[in-house]
Amino acid sequence: MTIQKWAMAAAAATLAGFAGWAQAAELNIYSARKEELIRPLLEKFSKKTGIGVNVVTADDDVLIQRLKAEGRNTPADILIMADAGRLVRAAQADLFQPVKSSILNKNIPAQLRQADGLWFGLTIRARVIAYSPERVKPGTLSSYENLADPQWKGRICSRSSGNVYNQSLTASMIANDGAEKTDAWLKGMVANFARPPQGGDRDQIKDIAAGKCDVALVNTYYIGGMMQSKDPAERDAVAKVAIFWPNQADRGAHINVSGAGVIKNAKHRKEAIRLLEYMVTDQSQEWYAEANSEFPIREDVPKSKILAGWGEFKADALPISALGELNSQAVMAMDKAGWR
Ligand SMILES: [Fe+2]
């Protein structure tokens, strides 16, 4: 496990290091988001409020396990996660405390936060169909359900079922279509795979570009990330795919959030809430969403140029807490269908 720790201190606590963790006007964050995606935002927060911020970054499940092990003794005040499924998992492990904030409730749609204030969505991503415009007529695409149609036999690239993004999508299918229809959908999808599931979302895009398959499910920010990549191979690959917004004629595209909650035994509860409120301000939202090519949680905040270029889309209105609540059912259904 690699955990990086960096400390910023607005006040004189700079040299206090770990000893500073117990002091007032400090905030300790466990983050599953990469450091570069949050650091500038936290620096601005520190400058503005005088609250020093310490961050530990690691994978979602590593942080959840660590918080469970640390229990009441944890120094953590806030947990930031990159998926609703993980936020729900943390809430089920009783890691969060309820937060009542009119600022958060006003700025974050009810669909995108936990009803008791255990966690709050802070940025939005959609899971869309990436396709080869050379080999796929967009008129033949329509919905997630349609990907089970035999016309896609041998044409779909997919990452494994072990990844939470496909689990969350499957959970949304169960919520919208029911368990039986979802079983049939999974079976049909898996039968259409071009190769055994492998790689991350970026690899599915690269394989479409390389002609190994024609369509794949990917999160929007990977497309934005590849468009702005320093690696010319990534820019070339993504230039060969187009995005299709699924289910626009019915419920809308599947969306998910990155988000955060205040830790149950947080020693800096007030500062923690202040940071969450800071993260939904206009400026923070614009920067935070743009840093990872995500959509702001607030509709009134402008999207980045790249995202605006993709046009408007209809999003599934399903409360995203359902994605976590149906996670284990989704995992079992994927396993039963042979999605490795
Ligand atoms: Fe991701």
PDB file of C-alpha atoms in Angstrom, residues 54-331:
ATOM      1  CA  ASN A  54      -3.308  17.217   5.545  1.00  0.00           C
ATOM      2  CA  VAL A  55      -4.090  14.615   2.910  1.00  0.00           C
ATOM      3  CA  VAL A  56      -3.549  10.879   2.705  1.00  0.00           C
ATOM      4  CA  THR A  57      -4.247   9.411  -0.729  1.00  0.00           C
ATOM      5  CA  ALA A  58      -4.835   5.711  -1.451  1.00  0.00           C
ATOM      6  CA  ASP A  59      -7.335   3.439  -3.212  1.00  0.00           C
ATOM      7  CA  ASP A  60     -10.960   3.595  -2.077  1.00  0.00           C
ATOM      8  CA  ASP A  61     -11.018   0.175  -0.445  1.00  0.00           C
ATOM      9  CA  VAL A  62      -7.638   0.679   1.235  1.00  0.00           C
ATOM     10  CA  LEU A  63      -8.947   3.852   2.868  1.00  0.00           C
ATOM     11  CA  ILE A  64     -12.204   2.188   3.949  1.00  0.00           C
ATOM     12  CA  GLN A  65     -10.233  -0.676   5.540  1.00  0.00           C
ATOM     13  CA  ARG A  66      -7.872   1.781   7.226  1.00  0.00           C
ATOM     14  CA  LEU A  67     -10.761   3.801   8.674  1.00  0.00           C
ATOM     15  CA  LYS A  68     -12.407   0.629   9.961  1.00  0.00           C
ATOM     16  CA  ALA A  69      -9.160  -0.410  11.628  1.00  0.00           C
ATOM     17  CA  GLU A  70      -8.512   3.008  13.132  1.00  0.00           C
ATOM     18  CA  GLY A  71     -12.054   3.311  14.489  1.00  0.00           C
ATOM     19  CA  ARG A  72     -12.506   6.125  16.983  1.00  0.00           C
ATOM     20  CA  ASN A  73      -8.783   6.876  16.940  1.00  0.00           C
ATOM     21  CA  THR A  74      -8.662   7.889  13.303  1.00  0.00           C
ATOM     22  CA  PRO A  75      -7.184  11.314  12.615  1.00  0.00           C
ATOM     23  CA  ALA A  76      -9.375  11.576   9.491  1.00  0.00           C
ATOM     24  CA  ASP A  77     -12.121  14.206   9.280  1.00  0.00           C
ATOM     25  CA  ILE A  78     -13.232  13.723   5.668  1.00  0.00           C
ATOM     26  CA  LEU A  79     -13.267  10.797   3.244  1.00  0.00           C
ATOM     27  CA  ILE A  80     -13.279  11.577  -0.493  1.00  0.00           C
ATOM     28  CA  MET A  81     -14.290   8.744  -2.850  1.00  0.00           C
ATOM     29  CA  ALA A  82     -14.475   8.497  -6.634  1.00  0.00           C
ATOM     30  CA  ASP A  83     -17.737   6.554  -6.998  1.00  0.00           C
ATOM     31  CA  ALA A  84     -21.185   6.401  -5.397  1.00  0.00           C
ATOM     32  CA  GLY A  85     -20.794   2.651  -4.914  1.00  0.00           C
ATOM     33  CA  ARG A  86     -17.783   3.300  -2.678  1.00  0.00           C
ATOM     34  CA  LEU A  87     -19.495   6.138  -0.795  1.00  0.00           C
ATOM     35  CA  VAL A  88     -22.374   3.803   0.028  1.00  0.00           C
ATOM     36  CA  ARG A  89     -19.904   1.097   1.076  1.00  0.00           C
ATOM     37  CA  ALA A  90     -18.255   3.556   3.476  1.00  0.00           C
ATOM     38  CA  ALA A  91     -21.653   4.603   4.831  1.00  0.00           C
ATOM     39  CA  GLN A  92     -22.632   0.948   5.342  1.00  0.00           C
ATOM     40  CA  ALA A  93     -19.382   0.497   7.309  1.00  0.00           C
ATOM     41  CA  ASP A  94     -20.678   3.279   9.582  1.00  0.00           C
ATOM     42  CA  LEU A  95     -17.749   5.578   8.800  1.00  0.00           C
ATOM     43  CA  PHE A  96     -19.745   8.791   8.276  1.00  0.00           C
ATOM     44  CA  GLN A  97     -21.785  11.119  10.477  1.00  0.00           C
ATOM     45  CA  PRO A  98     -24.900  12.974   9.267  1.00  0.00           C
ATOM     46  CA  VAL A  99     -24.343  16.575   8.204  1.00  0.00           C
ATOM     47  CA  LYS A 100     -27.070  19.194   7.961  1.00  0.00           C
ATOM     48  CA  SER A 101     -26.035  22.101   5.776  1.00  0.00           C
ATOM     49  CA  SER A 102     -28.418  24.356   3.913  1.00  0.00           C
ATOM     50  CA  ILE A 103     -25.561  25.317   1.569  1.00  0.00           C
ATOM     51  CA  LEU A 104     -24.904  21.710   0.607  1.00  0.00           C
ATOM     52  CA  ASN A 105     -28.586  20.850   0.369  1.00  0.00           C
ATOM     53  CA  LYS A 106     -29.301  23.869  -1.806  1.00  0.00           C
ATOM     54  CA  ASN A 107     -26.401  23.326  -4.193  1.00  0.00           C
ATOM     55  CA  ILE A 108     -26.375  19.540  -4.544  1.00  0.00           C
ATOM     56  CA  PRO A 109     -29.453  17.923  -6.122  1.00  0.00           C
ATOM     57  CA  ALA A 110     -31.159  15.480  -3.713  1.00  0.00           C
ATOM     58  CA  GLN A 111     -30.578  12.662  -6.208  1.00  0.00           C
ATOM     59  CA  LEU A 112     -26.826  13.115  -5.820  1.00  0.00           C
ATOM     60  CA  ARG A 113     -26.430  13.090  -2.027  1.00  0.00           C
ATOM     61  CA  GLN A 114     -27.332  10.747   0.814  1.00  0.00           C
ATOM     62  CA  ALA A 115     -30.694  11.661   2.345  1.00  0.00           C
ATOM     63  CA  ASP A 116     -29.348  12.038   5.919  1.00  0.00           C
ATOM     64  CA  GLY A 117     -26.250  13.962   4.843  1.00  0.00           C
ATOM     65  CA  LEU A 118     -23.866  11.027   5.297  1.00  0.00           C
ATOM     66  CA  TRP A 119     -22.210  11.845   1.950  1.00  0.00           C
ATOM     67  CA  PHE A 120     -22.487  14.385  -0.837  1.00  0.00           C
ATOM     68  CA  GLY A 121     -21.771  14.159  -4.587  1.00  0.00           C
ATOM     69  CA  LEU A 122     -19.289  16.834  -5.699  1.00  0.00           C
ATOM     70  CA  THR A 123     -18.710  16.102  -9.407  1.00  0.00           C
ATOM     71  CA  ILE A 124     -20.645  14.123 -12.025  1.00  0.00           C
ATOM     72  CA  ARG A 125     -19.568  11.679 -14.725  1.00  0.00           C
ATOM     73  CA  ALA A 126     -21.651   9.713 -17.210  1.00  0.00           C
ATOM     74  CA  ARG A 127     -21.020   6.202 -18.539  1.00  0.00           C
ATOM     75  CA  VAL A 128     -21.446   6.477 -22.284  1.00  0.00           C
ATOM     76  CA  ILE A 129     -21.013   4.348 -25.386  1.00  0.00           C
ATOM     77  CA  ALA A 130     -17.733   5.078 -27.170  1.00  0.00           C
ATOM     78  CA  TYR A 131     -17.835   3.892 -30.792  1.00  0.00           C
ATOM     79  CA  SER A 132     -15.943   3.874 -34.056  1.00  0.00           C
ATOM     80  CA  PRO A 133     -17.656   6.324 -36.403  1.00  0.00           C
ATOM     81  CA  GLU A 134     -15.969   4.453 -39.284  1.00  0.00           C
ATOM     82  CA  ARG A 135     -17.622   1.133 -38.491  1.00  0.00           C
ATOM     83  CA  VAL A 136     -20.763   2.102 -36.554  1.00  0.00           C
ATOM     84  CA  LYS A 137     -23.656   4.176 -37.817  1.00  0.00           C
ATOM     85  CA  PRO A 138     -24.881   6.187 -34.802  1.00  0.00           C
ATOM     86  CA  GLY A 139     -28.450   5.318 -35.863  1.00  0.00           C
ATOM     87  CA  THR A 140     -27.775   1.691 -34.894  1.00  0.00           C
ATOM     88  CA  LEU A 141     -26.996   2.740 -31.295  1.00  0.00           C
ATOM     89  CA  SER A 142     -29.777   3.549 -28.837  1.00  0.00           C
ATOM     90  CA  SER A 143     -29.505   2.257 -25.287  1.00  0.00           C
ATOM     91  CA  TYR A 144     -27.481   0.135 -22.854  1.00  0.00           C
ATOM     92  CA  GLU A 145     -30.183  -2.505 -23.345  1.00  0.00           C
ATOM     93  CA  ASN A 146     -29.537  -2.498 -27.106  1.00  0.00           C
ATOM     94  CA  LEU A 147     -25.926  -3.648 -26.578  1.00  0.00           C
ATOM     95  CA  ALA A 148     -27.311  -7.135 -25.872  1.00  0.00           C
ATOM     96  CA  ASP A 149     -28.654  -7.274 -29.443  1.00  0.00           C
ATOM     97  CA  PRO A 150     -26.965  -9.886 -31.702  1.00  0.00           C
ATOM     98  CA  GLN A 151     -25.956  -7.104 -34.138  1.00  0.00           C
ATOM     99  CA  TRP A 152     -23.090  -6.369 -31.693  1.00  0.00           C
ATOM    100  CA  LYS A 153     -21.733  -9.927 -31.667  1.00  0.00           C
ATOM    101  CA  GLY A 154     -17.927  -9.817 -31.422  1.00  0.00           C
ATOM    102  CA  ARG A 155     -17.951  -6.018 -31.472  1.00  0.00           C
ATOM    103  CA  ILE A 156     -17.979  -4.931 -27.779  1.00  0.00           C
ATOM    104  CA  CYS A 157     -14.830  -4.308 -25.733  1.00  0.00           C
ATOM    105  CA  SER A 158     -15.233  -4.341 -21.958  1.00  0.00           C
ATOM    106  CA  ARG A 159     -13.247  -4.053 -18.779  1.00  0.00           C
ATOM    107  CA  SER A 160     -13.778  -6.656 -16.065  1.00  0.00           C
ATOM    108  CA  SER A 161     -16.783  -7.010 -13.782  1.00  0.00           C
ATOM    109  CA  GLY A 162     -14.466  -6.419 -10.835  1.00  0.00           C
ATOM    110  CA  ASN A 163     -14.511  -2.710 -11.609  1.00  0.00           C
ATOM    111  CA  VAL A 164     -17.039  -0.616  -9.734  1.00  0.00           C
ATOM    112  CA  TYR A 165     -18.109   1.441 -12.792  1.00  0.00           C
ATOM    113  CA  ASN A 166     -19.668  -1.549 -14.546  1.00  0.00           C
ATOM    114  CA  GLN A 167     -21.078  -2.730 -11.224  1.00  0.00           C
ATOM    115  CA  SER A 168     -22.781   0.634 -10.744  1.00  0.00           C
ATOM    116  CA  LEU A 169     -24.139   0.573 -14.301  1.00  0.00           C
ATOM    117  CA  THR A 170     -25.512  -2.937 -13.731  1.00  0.00           C
ATOM    118  CA  ALA A 171     -27.058  -1.772 -10.443  1.00  0.00           C
ATOM    119  CA  SER A 172     -28.815   0.998 -12.385  1.00  0.00           C
ATOM    120  CA  MET A 173     -30.109  -1.586 -14.869  1.00  0.00           C
ATOM    121  CA  ILE A 174     -31.533  -3.661 -11.989  1.00  0.00           C
ATOM    122  CA  ALA A 175     -33.180  -0.550 -10.520  1.00  0.00           C
ATOM    123  CA  ASN A 176     -34.675   0.495 -13.861  1.00  0.00           C
ATOM    124  CA  ASP A 177     -35.395  -2.791 -15.663  1.00  0.00           C
ATOM    125  CA  GLY A 178     -35.688  -5.317 -12.826  1.00  0.00           C
ATOM    126  CA  ALA A 179     -33.512  -8.320 -12.002  1.00  0.00           C
ATOM    127  CA  GLU A 180     -34.859 -10.682 -14.648  1.00  0.00           C
ATOM    128  CA  LYS A 181     -34.416  -8.322 -17.593  1.00  0.00           C
ATOM    129  CA  THR A 182     -30.970  -7.391 -16.313  1.00  0.00           C
ATOM    130  CA  ASP A 183     -29.942 -11.065 -16.233  1.00  0.00           C
ATOM    131  CA  ALA A 184     -30.972 -11.421 -19.879  1.00  0.00           C
ATOM    132  CA  TRP A 185     -29.204  -8.162 -20.758  1.00  0.00           C
ATOM    133  CA  LEU A 186     -25.971  -9.279 -19.103  1.00  0.00           C
ATOM    134  CA  LYS A 187     -26.068 -12.621 -20.904  1.00  0.00           C
ATOM    135  CA  GLY A 188     -26.582 -10.918 -24.250  1.00  0.00           C
ATOM    136  CA  MET A 189     -23.850  -8.318 -23.617  1.00  0.00           C
ATOM    137  CA  VAL A 190     -21.302 -10.926 -22.537  1.00  0.00           C
ATOM    138  CA  ALA A 191     -22.105 -13.027 -25.637  1.00  0.00           C
ATOM    139  CA  ASN A 192     -21.230  -9.969 -27.739  1.00  0.00           C
ATOM    140  CA  PHE A 193     -17.778  -9.336 -26.218  1.00  0.00           C
ATOM    141  CA  ALA A 194     -14.974  -9.107 -28.795  1.00  0.00           C
ATOM    142  CA  ARG A 195     -12.370 -10.415 -26.323  1.00  0.00           C
ATOM    143  CA  PRO A 196     -12.150 -11.381 -22.635  1.00  0.00           C
ATOM    144  CA  PRO A 197     -12.680  -8.324 -20.370  1.00  0.00           C
ATOM    145  CA  GLN A 198      -9.410  -6.555 -19.635  1.00  0.00           C
ATOM    146  CA  GLY A 199      -7.784  -3.178 -19.041  1.00  0.00           C
ATOM    147  CA  GLY A 200      -9.227   0.140 -17.909  1.00  0.00           C
ATOM    148  CA  ASP A 201     -11.599   2.508 -19.678  1.00  0.00           C
ATOM    149  CA  ARG A 202      -8.722   4.094 -21.641  1.00  0.00           C
ATOM    150  CA  ASP A 203      -7.740   0.649 -22.946  1.00  0.00           C
ATOM    151  CA  GLN A 204     -11.246   0.069 -24.334  1.00  0.00           C
ATOM    152  CA  ILE A 205     -10.941   3.318 -26.271  1.00  0.00           C
ATOM    153  CA  LYS A 206      -7.489   2.320 -27.559  1.00  0.00           C
ATOM    154  CA  ASP A 207      -8.835  -1.064 -28.676  1.00  0.00           C
ATOM    155  CA  ILE A 208     -11.684   0.583 -30.601  1.00  0.00           C
ATOM    156  CA  ALA A 209      -9.093   2.811 -32.298  1.00  0.00           C
ATOM    157  CA  ALA A 210      -6.973  -0.263 -33.094  1.00  0.00           C
ATOM    158  CA  GLY A 211      -9.964  -1.989 -34.693  1.00  0.00           C
ATOM    159  CA  LYS A 212     -10.242  -4.767 -32.099  1.00  0.00           C
ATOM    160  CA  CYS A 213     -13.874  -3.832 -31.403  1.00  0.00           C
ATOM    161  CA  ASP A 214     -16.438  -1.208 -32.404  1.00  0.00           C
ATOM    162  CA  VAL A 215     -18.099  -0.090 -29.150  1.00  0.00           C
ATOM    163  CA  ALA A 216     -17.333   0.097 -25.420  1.00  0.00           C
ATOM    164  CA  LEU A 217     -18.776   1.578 -22.226  1.00  0.00           C
ATOM    165  CA  VAL A 218     -16.559   4.304 -20.781  1.00  0.00           C
ATOM    166  CA  ASN A 219     -16.727   7.154 -18.300  1.00  0.00           C
ATOM    167  CA  THR A 220     -16.815  10.580 -19.907  1.00  0.00           C
ATOM    168  CA  TYR A 221     -13.770  11.973 -18.078  1.00  0.00           C
ATOM    169  CA  TYR A 222     -11.471   9.373 -19.656  1.00  0.00           C
ATOM    170  CA  ILE A 223     -12.434  10.701 -23.077  1.00  0.00           C
ATOM    171  CA  GLY A 224     -11.793  14.277 -21.931  1.00  0.00           C
ATOM    172  CA  GLY A 225      -8.536  13.172 -20.303  1.00  0.00           C
ATOM    173  CA  MET A 226      -7.290  11.441 -23.449  1.00  0.00           C
ATOM    174  CA  MET A 227      -8.215  14.458 -25.581  1.00  0.00           C
ATOM    175  CA  GLN A 228      -5.904  16.554 -23.392  1.00  0.00           C
ATOM    176  CA  SER A 229      -3.278  13.850 -22.867  1.00  0.00           C
ATOM    177  CA  LYS A 230       0.448  14.577 -23.111  1.00  0.00           C
ATOM    178  CA  ASP A 231       0.785  11.160 -24.773  1.00  0.00           C
ATOM    179  CA  PRO A 232       0.213  11.534 -28.541  1.00  0.00           C
ATOM    180  CA  ALA A 233      -0.855   7.866 -28.773  1.00  0.00           C
ATOM    181  CA  GLU A 234      -3.775   8.622 -26.433  1.00  0.00           C
ATOM    182  CA  ARG A 235      -4.777  11.704 -28.418  1.00  0.00           C
ATOM    183  CA  ASP A 236      -4.608   9.723 -31.680  1.00  0.00           C
ATOM    184  CA  ALA A 237      -6.698   6.886 -30.233  1.00  0.00           C
ATOM    185  CA  VAL A 238      -9.440   9.087 -28.831  1.00  0.00           C
ATOM    186  CA  ALA A 239      -9.618  11.031 -32.109  1.00  0.00           C
ATOM    187  CA  LYS A 240     -10.813   7.773 -33.710  1.00  0.00           C
ATOM    188  CA  VAL A 241     -13.827   7.351 -31.412  1.00  0.00           C
ATOM    189  CA  ALA A 242     -17.068   9.233 -30.968  1.00  0.00           C
ATOM    190  CA  ILE A 243     -19.390   9.295 -27.983  1.00  0.00           C
ATOM    191  CA  PHE A 244     -23.020   8.294 -27.932  1.00  0.00           C
ATOM    192  CA  TRP A 245     -25.389   9.297 -25.117  1.00  0.00           C
ATOM    193  CA  PRO A 246     -27.444   6.178 -24.321  1.00  0.00           C
ATOM    194  CA  ASN A 247     -31.151   6.019 -23.443  1.00  0.00           C
ATOM    195  CA  GLN A 248     -31.935   9.576 -24.496  1.00  0.00           C
ATOM    196  CA  ALA A 249     -35.389   8.445 -25.661  1.00  0.00           C
ATOM    197  CA  ASP A 250     -36.252   7.097 -22.209  1.00  0.00           C
ATOM    198  CA  ARG A 251     -34.641   7.421 -18.742  1.00  0.00           C
ATOM    199  CA  GLY A 252     -31.341   9.026 -19.790  1.00  0.00           C
ATOM    200  CA  ALA A 253     -27.660   8.134 -19.495  1.00  0.00           C
ATOM    201  CA  HIS A 254     -26.273   6.452 -16.370  1.00  0.00           C
ATOM    202  CA  ILE A 255     -24.444   8.939 -14.162  1.00  0.00           C
ATOM    203  CA  ASN A 256     -22.277   8.601 -11.084  1.00  0.00           C
ATOM    204  CA  VAL A 257     -20.462  11.000  -8.756  1.00  0.00           C
ATOM    205  CA  SER A 258     -17.270  11.568  -6.910  1.00  0.00           C
ATOM    206  CA  GLY A 259     -18.079  12.786  -3.434  1.00  0.00           C
ATOM    207  CA  ALA A 260     -17.232  13.010   0.234  1.00  0.00           C
ATOM    208  CA  GLY A 261     -18.573  12.574   3.736  1.00  0.00           C
ATOM    209  CA  VAL A 262     -17.587  13.732   7.220  1.00  0.00           C
ATOM    210  CA  ILE A 263     -16.028  10.961   9.323  1.00  0.00           C
ATOM    211  CA  LYS A 264     -18.061   9.747  12.284  1.00  0.00           C
ATOM    212  CA  ASN A 265     -15.547  10.705  14.962  1.00  0.00           C
ATOM    213  CA  ALA A 266     -14.112  13.716  13.142  1.00  0.00           C
ATOM    214  CA  LYS A 267     -12.173  15.941  15.523  1.00  0.00           C
ATOM    215  CA  HIS A 268     -12.558  18.897  13.163  1.00  0.00           C
ATOM    216  CA  ARG A 269     -16.217  18.606  12.219  1.00  0.00           C
ATOM    217  CA  LYS A 270     -16.789  22.327  11.758  1.00  0.00           C
ATOM    218  CA  GLU A 271     -13.777  22.707   9.461  1.00  0.00           C
ATOM    219  CA  ALA A 272     -14.805  19.578   7.556  1.00  0.00           C
ATOM    220  CA  ILE A 273     -18.260  20.971   6.798  1.00  0.00           C
ATOM    221  CA  ARG A 274     -16.669  24.263   5.842  1.00  0.00           C
ATOM    222  CA  LEU A 275     -14.505  22.483   3.263  1.00  0.00           C
ATOM    223  CA  LEU A 276     -17.480  20.619   1.764  1.00  0.00           C
ATOM    224  CA  GLU A 277     -19.336  23.924   1.496  1.00  0.00           C
ATOM    225  CA  TYR A 278     -16.274  25.480  -0.114  1.00  0.00           C
ATOM    226  CA  MET A 279     -16.210  22.660  -2.661  1.00  0.00           C
ATOM    227  CA  VAL A 280     -19.654  23.607  -4.001  1.00  0.00           C
ATOM    228  CA  THR A 281     -18.889  27.298  -4.542  1.00  0.00           C
ATOM    229  CA  ASP A 282     -18.887  28.508  -8.175  1.00  0.00           C
ATOM    230  CA  GLN A 283     -15.114  28.783  -8.422  1.00  0.00           C
ATOM    231  CA  SER A 284     -14.348  25.456  -6.751  1.00  0.00           C
ATOM    232  CA  GLN A 285     -16.944  23.666  -8.819  1.00  0.00           C
ATOM    233  CA  GLU A 286     -15.591  25.043 -12.045  1.00  0.00           C
ATOM    234  CA  TRP A 287     -12.013  24.125 -11.167  1.00  0.00           C
ATOM    235  CA  TYR A 288     -12.760  20.778  -9.526  1.00  0.00           C
ATOM    236  CA  ALA A 289     -14.938  19.541 -12.379  1.00  0.00           C
ATOM    237  CA  GLU A 290     -12.521  20.754 -15.019  1.00  0.00           C
ATOM    238  CA  ALA A 291      -9.448  19.206 -13.349  1.00  0.00           C
ATOM    239  CA  ASN A 292     -10.757  15.745 -14.268  1.00  0.00           C
ATOM    240  CA  SER A 293     -13.075  16.616 -17.185  1.00  0.00           C
ATOM    241  CA  GLU A 294     -16.145  16.031 -15.030  1.00  0.00           C
ATOM    242  CA  PHE A 295     -19.494  17.792 -14.938  1.00  0.00           C
ATOM    243  CA  PRO A 296     -20.104  20.242 -12.085  1.00  0.00           C
ATOM    244  CA  ILE A 297     -22.617  19.031  -9.496  1.00  0.00           C
ATOM    245  CA  ARG A 298     -24.398  22.373  -9.975  1.00  0.00           C
ATOM    246  CA  GLU A 299     -26.280  22.948 -13.207  1.00  0.00           C
ATOM    247  CA  ASP A 300     -25.679  26.712 -13.020  1.00  0.00           C
ATOM    248  CA  VAL A 301     -21.899  26.313 -13.155  1.00  0.00           C
ATOM    249  CA  PRO A 302     -20.447  26.327 -16.687  1.00  0.00           C
ATOM    250  CA  LYS A 303     -18.980  23.099 -18.070  1.00  0.00           C
ATOM    251  CA  SER A 304     -15.444  22.900 -19.427  1.00  0.00           C
ATOM    252  CA  LYS A 305     -15.056  23.580 -23.173  1.00  0.00           C
ATOM    253  CA  ILE A 306     -14.593  19.909 -24.008  1.00  0.00           C
ATOM    254  CA  LEU A 307     -17.689  18.834 -22.093  1.00  0.00           C
ATOM    255  CA  ALA A 308     -19.758  21.681 -23.475  1.00  0.00           C
ATOM    256  CA  GLY A 309     -18.679  20.471 -26.938  1.00  0.00           C
ATOM    257  CA  TRP A 310     -20.477  17.174 -26.326  1.00  0.00           C
ATOM    258  CA  GLY A 311     -23.795  18.997 -26.053  1.00  0.00           C
ATOM    259  CA  GLU A 312     -26.655  18.576 -23.629  1.00  0.00           C
ATOM    260  CA  PHE A 313     -27.762  15.135 -22.517  1.00  0.00           C
ATOM    261  CA  LYS A 314     -30.518  13.636 -20.432  1.00  0.00           C
ATOM    262  CA  ALA A 315     -29.295  11.908 -17.250  1.00  0.00           C
ATOM    263  CA  ASP A 316     -30.975   9.038 -15.430  1.00  0.00           C
ATOM    264  CA  ALA A 317     -32.846  10.508 -12.425  1.00  0.00           C
ATOM    265  CA  LEU A 318     -32.274   7.398 -10.286  1.00  0.00           C
ATOM    266  CA  PRO A 319     -31.059   8.363  -6.771  1.00  0.00           C
ATOM    267  CA  ILE A 320     -27.424   7.337  -6.936  1.00  0.00           C
ATOM    268  CA  SER A 321     -27.503   5.800  -3.463  1.00  0.00           C
ATOM    269  CA  ALA A 322     -29.330   2.936  -5.236  1.00  0.00           C
ATOM    270  CA  LEU A 323     -26.085   2.131  -7.071  1.00  0.00           C
ATOM    271  CA  GLY A 324     -24.419   1.205  -3.812  1.00  0.00           C
ATOM    272  CA  GLU A 325     -27.447  -0.465  -2.287  1.00  0.00           C
ATOM    273  CA  LEU A 326     -27.784  -2.780  -5.306  1.00  0.00           C
ATOM    274  CA  ASN A 327     -24.033  -3.336  -5.660  1.00  0.00           C
ATOM    275  CA  SER A 328     -23.802  -6.885  -4.307  1.00  0.00           C
ATOM    276  CA  GLN A 329     -26.850  -7.957  -6.317  1.00  0.00           C
ATOM    277  CA  ALA A 330     -25.200  -6.476  -9.420  1.00  0.00           C
ATOM    278  CA  VAL A 331     -21.916  -8.281  -8.749  1.00  0.00           C
TER     279      VAL A 331
END
